[in-house]
mmCIF file of C-alpha atoms and ligand atoms in Angstrom:
data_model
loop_
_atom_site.group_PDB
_atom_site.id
_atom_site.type_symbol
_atom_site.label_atom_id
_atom_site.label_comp_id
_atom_site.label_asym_id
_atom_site.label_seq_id
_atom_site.Cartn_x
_atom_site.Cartn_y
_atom_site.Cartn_z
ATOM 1 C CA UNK I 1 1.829 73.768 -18.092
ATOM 2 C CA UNK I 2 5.716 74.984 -16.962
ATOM 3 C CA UNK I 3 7.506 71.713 -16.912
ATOM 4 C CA UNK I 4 9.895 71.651 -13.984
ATOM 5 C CA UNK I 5 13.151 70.092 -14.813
ATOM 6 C CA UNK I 6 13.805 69.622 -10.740
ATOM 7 C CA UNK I 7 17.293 71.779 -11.198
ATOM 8 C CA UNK I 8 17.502 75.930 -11.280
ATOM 9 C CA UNK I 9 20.762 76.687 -13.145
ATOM 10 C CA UNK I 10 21.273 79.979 -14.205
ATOM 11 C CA UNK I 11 20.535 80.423 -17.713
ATOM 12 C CA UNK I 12 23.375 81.393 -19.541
ATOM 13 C CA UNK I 13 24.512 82.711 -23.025
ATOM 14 C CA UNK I 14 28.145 82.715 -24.226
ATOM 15 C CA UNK I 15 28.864 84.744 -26.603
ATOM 16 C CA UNK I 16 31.940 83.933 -29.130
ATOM 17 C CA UNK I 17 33.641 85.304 -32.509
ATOM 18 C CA UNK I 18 36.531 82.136 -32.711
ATOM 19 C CA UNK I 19 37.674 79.403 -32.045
ATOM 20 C CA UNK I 20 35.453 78.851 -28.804
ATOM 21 C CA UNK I 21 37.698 76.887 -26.771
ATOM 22 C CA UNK I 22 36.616 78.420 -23.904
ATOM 23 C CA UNK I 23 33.037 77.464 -24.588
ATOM 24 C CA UNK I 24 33.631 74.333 -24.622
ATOM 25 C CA UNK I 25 35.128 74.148 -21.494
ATOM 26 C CA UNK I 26 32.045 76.601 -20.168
ATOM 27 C CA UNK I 27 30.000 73.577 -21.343
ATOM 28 C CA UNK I 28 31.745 71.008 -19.813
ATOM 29 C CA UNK I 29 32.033 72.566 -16.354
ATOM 30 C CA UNK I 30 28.310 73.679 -16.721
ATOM 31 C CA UNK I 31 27.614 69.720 -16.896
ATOM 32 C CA UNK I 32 29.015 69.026 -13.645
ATOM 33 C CA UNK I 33 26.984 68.726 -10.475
ATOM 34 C CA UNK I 34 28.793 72.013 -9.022
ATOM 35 C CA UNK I 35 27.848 73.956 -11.973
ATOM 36 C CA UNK I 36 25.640 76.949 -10.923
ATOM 37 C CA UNK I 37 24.868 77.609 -14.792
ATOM 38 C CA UNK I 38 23.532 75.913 -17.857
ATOM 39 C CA UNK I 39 24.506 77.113 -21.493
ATOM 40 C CA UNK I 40 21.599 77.356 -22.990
ATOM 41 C CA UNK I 41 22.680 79.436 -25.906
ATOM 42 C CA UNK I 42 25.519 80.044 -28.137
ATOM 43 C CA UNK I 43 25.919 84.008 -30.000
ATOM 44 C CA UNK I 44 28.034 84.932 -32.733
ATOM 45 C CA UNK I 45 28.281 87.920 -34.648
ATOM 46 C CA UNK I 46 30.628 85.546 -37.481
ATOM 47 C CA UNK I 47 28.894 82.610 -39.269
ATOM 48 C CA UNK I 48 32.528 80.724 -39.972
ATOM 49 C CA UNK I 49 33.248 80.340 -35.956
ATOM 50 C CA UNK I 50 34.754 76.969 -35.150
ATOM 51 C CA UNK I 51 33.258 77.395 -32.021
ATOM 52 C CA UNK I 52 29.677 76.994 -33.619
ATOM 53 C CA UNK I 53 30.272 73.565 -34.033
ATOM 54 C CA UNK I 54 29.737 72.680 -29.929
ATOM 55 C CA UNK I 55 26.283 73.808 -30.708
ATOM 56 C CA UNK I 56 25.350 71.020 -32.451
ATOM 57 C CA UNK I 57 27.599 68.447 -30.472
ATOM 58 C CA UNK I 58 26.216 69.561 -27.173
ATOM 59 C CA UNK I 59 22.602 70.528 -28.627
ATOM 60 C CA UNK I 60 22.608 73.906 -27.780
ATOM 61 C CA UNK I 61 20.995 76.532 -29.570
ATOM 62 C CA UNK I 62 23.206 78.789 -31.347
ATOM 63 C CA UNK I 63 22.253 82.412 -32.893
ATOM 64 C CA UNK I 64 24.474 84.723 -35.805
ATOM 65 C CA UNK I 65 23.915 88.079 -36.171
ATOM 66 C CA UNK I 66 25.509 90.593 -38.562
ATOM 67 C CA UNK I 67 26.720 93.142 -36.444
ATOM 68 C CA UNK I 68 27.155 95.545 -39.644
ATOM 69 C CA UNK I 69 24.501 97.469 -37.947
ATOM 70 C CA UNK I 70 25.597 97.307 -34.127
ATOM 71 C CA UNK I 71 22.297 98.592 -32.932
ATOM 72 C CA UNK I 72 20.185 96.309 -34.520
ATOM 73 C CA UNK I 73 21.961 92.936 -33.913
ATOM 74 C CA UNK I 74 22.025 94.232 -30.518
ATOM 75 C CA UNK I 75 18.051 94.792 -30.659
ATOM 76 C CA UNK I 76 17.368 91.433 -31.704
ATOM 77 C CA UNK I 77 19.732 89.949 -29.291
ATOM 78 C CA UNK I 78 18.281 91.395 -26.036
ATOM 79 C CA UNK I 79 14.795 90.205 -27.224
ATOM 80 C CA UNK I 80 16.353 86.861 -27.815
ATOM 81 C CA UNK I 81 17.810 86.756 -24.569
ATOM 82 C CA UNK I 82 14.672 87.738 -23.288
ATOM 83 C CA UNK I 83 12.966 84.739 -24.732
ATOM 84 C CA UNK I 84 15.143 82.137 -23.845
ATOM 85 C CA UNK I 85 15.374 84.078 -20.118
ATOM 86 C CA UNK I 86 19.185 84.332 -19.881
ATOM 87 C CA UNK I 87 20.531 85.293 -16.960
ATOM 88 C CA UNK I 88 24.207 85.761 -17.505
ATOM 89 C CA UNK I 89 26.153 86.331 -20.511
ATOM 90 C CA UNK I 90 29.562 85.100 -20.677
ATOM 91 C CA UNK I 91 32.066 86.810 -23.617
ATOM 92 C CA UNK I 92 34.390 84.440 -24.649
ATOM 93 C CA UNK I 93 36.685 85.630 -27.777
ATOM 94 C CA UNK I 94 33.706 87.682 -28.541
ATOM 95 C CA UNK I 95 35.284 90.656 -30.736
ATOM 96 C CA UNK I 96 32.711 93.054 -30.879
ATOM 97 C CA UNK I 97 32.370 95.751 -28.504
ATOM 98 C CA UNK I 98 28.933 95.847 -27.100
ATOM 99 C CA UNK I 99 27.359 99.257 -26.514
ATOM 100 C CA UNK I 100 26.953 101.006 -23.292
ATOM 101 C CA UNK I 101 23.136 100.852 -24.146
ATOM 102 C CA UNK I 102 23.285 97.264 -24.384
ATOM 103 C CA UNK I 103 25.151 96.812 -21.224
ATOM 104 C CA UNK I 104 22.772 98.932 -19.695
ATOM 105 C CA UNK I 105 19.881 97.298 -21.429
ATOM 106 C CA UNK I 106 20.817 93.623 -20.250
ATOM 107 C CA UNK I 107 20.330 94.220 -16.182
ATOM 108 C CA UNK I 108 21.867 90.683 -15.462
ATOM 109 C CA UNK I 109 25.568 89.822 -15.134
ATOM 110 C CA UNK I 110 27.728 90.316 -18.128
ATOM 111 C CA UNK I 111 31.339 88.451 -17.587
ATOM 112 C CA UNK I 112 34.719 88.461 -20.173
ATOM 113 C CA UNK I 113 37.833 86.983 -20.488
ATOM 114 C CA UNK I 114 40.545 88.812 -21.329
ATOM 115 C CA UNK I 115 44.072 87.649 -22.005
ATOM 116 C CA UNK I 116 46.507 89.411 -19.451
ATOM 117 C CA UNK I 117 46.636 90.569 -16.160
ATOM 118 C CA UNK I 118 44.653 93.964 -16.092
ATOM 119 C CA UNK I 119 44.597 96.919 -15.902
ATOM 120 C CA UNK I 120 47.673 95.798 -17.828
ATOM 121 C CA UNK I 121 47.214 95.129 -21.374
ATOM 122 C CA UNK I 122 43.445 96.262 -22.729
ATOM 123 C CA UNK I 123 42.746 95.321 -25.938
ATOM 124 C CA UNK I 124 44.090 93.509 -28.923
ATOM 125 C CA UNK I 125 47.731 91.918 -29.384
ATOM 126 C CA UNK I 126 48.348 91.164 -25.509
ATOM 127 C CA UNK I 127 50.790 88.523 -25.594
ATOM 128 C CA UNK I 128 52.803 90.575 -28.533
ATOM 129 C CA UNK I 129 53.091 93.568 -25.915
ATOM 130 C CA UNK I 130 53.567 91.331 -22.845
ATOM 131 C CA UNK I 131 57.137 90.513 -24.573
ATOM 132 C CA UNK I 132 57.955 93.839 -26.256
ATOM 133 C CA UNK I 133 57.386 95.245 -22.994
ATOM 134 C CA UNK I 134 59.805 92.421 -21.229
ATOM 135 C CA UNK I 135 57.639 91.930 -18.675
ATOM 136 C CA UNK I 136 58.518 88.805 -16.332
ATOM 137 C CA UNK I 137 54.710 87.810 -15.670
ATOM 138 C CA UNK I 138 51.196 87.643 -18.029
ATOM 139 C CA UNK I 139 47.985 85.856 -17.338
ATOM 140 C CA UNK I 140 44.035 85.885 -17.536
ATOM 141 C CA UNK I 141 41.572 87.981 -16.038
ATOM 142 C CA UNK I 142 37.779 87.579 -15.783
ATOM 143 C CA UNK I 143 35.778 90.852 -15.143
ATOM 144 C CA UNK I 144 32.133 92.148 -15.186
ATOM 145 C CA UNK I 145 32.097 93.779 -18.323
ATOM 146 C CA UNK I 146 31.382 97.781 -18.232
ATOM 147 C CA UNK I 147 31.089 99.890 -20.873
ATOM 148 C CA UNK I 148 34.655 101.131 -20.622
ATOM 149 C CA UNK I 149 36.898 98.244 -22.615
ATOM 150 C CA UNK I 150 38.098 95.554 -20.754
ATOM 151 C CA UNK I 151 37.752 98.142 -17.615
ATOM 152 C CA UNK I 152 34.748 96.133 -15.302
ATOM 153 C CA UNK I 153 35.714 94.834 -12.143
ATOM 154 C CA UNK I 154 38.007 92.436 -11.902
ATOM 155 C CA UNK I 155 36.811 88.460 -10.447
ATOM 156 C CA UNK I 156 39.572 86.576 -10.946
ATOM 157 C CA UNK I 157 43.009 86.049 -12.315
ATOM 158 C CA UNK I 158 45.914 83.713 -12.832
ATOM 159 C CA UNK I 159 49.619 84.819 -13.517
ATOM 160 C CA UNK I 160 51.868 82.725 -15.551
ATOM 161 C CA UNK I 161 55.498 83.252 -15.437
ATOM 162 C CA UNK I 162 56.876 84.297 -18.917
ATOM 163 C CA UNK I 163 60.260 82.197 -20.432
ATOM 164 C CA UNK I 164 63.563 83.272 -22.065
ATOM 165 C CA UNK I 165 62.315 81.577 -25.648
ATOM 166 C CA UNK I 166 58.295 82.243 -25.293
ATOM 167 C CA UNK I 167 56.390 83.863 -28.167
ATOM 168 C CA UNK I 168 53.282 85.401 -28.316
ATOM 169 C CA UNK I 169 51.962 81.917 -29.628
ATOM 170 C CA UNK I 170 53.754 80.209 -27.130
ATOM 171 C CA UNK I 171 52.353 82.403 -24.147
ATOM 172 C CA UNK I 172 48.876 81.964 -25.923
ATOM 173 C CA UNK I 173 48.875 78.541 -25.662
ATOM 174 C CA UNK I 174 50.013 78.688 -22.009
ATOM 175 C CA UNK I 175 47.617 81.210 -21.105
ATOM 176 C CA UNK I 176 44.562 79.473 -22.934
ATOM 177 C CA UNK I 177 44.860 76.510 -20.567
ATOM 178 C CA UNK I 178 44.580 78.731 -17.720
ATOM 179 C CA UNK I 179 41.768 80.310 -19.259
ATOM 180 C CA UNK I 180 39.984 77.459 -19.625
ATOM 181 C CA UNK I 181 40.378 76.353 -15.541
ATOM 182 C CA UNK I 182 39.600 80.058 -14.972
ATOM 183 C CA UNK I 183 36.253 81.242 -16.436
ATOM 184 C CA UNK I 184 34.422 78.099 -14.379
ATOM 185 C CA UNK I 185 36.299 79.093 -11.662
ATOM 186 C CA UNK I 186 35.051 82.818 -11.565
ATOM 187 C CA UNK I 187 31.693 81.207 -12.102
ATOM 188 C CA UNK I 188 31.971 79.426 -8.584
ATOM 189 C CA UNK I 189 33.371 82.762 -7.057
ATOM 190 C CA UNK I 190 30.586 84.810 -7.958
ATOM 191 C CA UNK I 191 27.342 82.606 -7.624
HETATM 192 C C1 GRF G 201 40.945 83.935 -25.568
HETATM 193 O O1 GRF G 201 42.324 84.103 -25.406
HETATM 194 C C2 GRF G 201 40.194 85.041 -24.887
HETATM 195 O O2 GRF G 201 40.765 85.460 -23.690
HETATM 196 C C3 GRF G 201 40.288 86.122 -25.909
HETATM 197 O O3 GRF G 201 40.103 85.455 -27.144
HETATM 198 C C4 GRF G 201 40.534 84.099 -27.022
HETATM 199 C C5 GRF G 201 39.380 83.237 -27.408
HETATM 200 O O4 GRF G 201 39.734 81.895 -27.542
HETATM 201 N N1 GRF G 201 39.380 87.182 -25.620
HETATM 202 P P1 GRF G 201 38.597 80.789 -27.760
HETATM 203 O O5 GRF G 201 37.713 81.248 -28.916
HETATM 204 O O6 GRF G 201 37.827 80.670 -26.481
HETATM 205 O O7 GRF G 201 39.340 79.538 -28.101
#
C-alpha cells in the first residue's frame, strides 16, 4: 500500500563536492511551510565533503560515487534518482561537470549556483578575476544547467557592490550569504 504523507513536495537531490553550505540552507528553507521541495537526497562525487555531515543531522540519505569513470557514476546515479523519484536536482559546489548525455538523460529540472554575475565569469577562480578585472560589482546567479558550462538560462541573481580592501576571500564570504538567501529564492520563482 503507497502511504500518503498528505504533502506533495517536489523531490529533490542536491548534489555537492564541499563544504555544502548551501545545502544546508536548501534544507532549512525546504522545512518551511512555503517550501515547494523536499531534499530527499544528498550526491557527492568526494567521500571527505563537510557537507556530508547534514545527511546524518537532517536524516537524509546521502550517495558517493567515484566519478573516475564519468559515465558510470553517472549510470548509477540516474537509476538512483530514478528510485528515489527525484524531481529536481540542485548543484551546489558540485565540481564535476555532468555530461550532455546526462543532462539529457535526467528530463526534470537541473538548477546551479554559480558565483558571479553571468555571462560574466564562467568557471573556476571568480572572485580572483572579479578584482583583477577591477570590476565595481560581483554576485550570484542561479541557472538551469545546460550542457554548455555555467551557460543555462539564467533565474535569478543578486549583485553585491565590491570594496576598496575586498579579497577574493572577502567577496566569497559576502557573496556566500547571498547565495544562501538566493538558491530558495529561485526555488519560489520557478515552482
Ligand atoms: C559556492 O560559492 C557555489 O556558488 C560554488 O561553490 C561554492 C559552494 O559552497 N559553486 P558550499 O559548498 O555550498 O558551502
Amino acid at each position: 500500500m503507497v502511504k500518503s504523507t498528505g504533502h506533495k513536495k517536489i523531490k529533490t537531490a542536491v548534489f555537492i563536492s564541499g563544504t555544502g553550505s548551501n545545502l544546508n540552507s536548501l534544507i532549512k528553507f525546504s522545512k518551511t511551510k512555503n517550501s515547494p521541495i523536499s531534499i530527499d537526497l544528498i550526491i557527492s562525487n568526494n567521500s571527505k565533503s563537510k557537507g556530508l555531515k547534514f545527511a546524518k543531522v537532517f536524516r537524509i540519505k546521502k550517495k558517493v560515487y567515484d566519478f573516475k569513470k564519468n559515465s558510470l557514476a553517472e549510470k548509477k546515479i540516474l537509476k538512483i534518482l530514478k528510485k528515489n523519484e527525484i524531481k529536481l536536482i540542485c548543484l551546489a559546489g558540485f565540481m564535476k561537470i555532468l555530461s550532455k548525455n546526462f543532462i539529457q538523460s535526467f528530463k526534470e529540472k537541473i538548477l546551479n549556483i554559480h558565483p558571479s554575475l553571468l555571462p560574466k565569469y564562467k568557471g573556476l577562480d571568480t572572485h580572483k578575476r572579479v578584482i583583477e578585472n577591477k570590476e565595481k560589482y560581483t554576485g550570484c546567479t542561479v541557472h538551469y544547467v545546460s550542457s554548455k558550462l555555467d551557460s543555462g538560462k539564467i533565474i535569478i541573481q543578486k549583485k553585491i557592490k565590491i570594496r576598496g580592501n575586498d579579497t577574493p576571500a572577502k567577496i566569497a564570504k559576502k557573496v556566500l550569504v547571498e547565495e544562501h538567501k538566493l538558491y530558495p529564492k529561485a526555488i519560489l520563482k520557478i515552482f
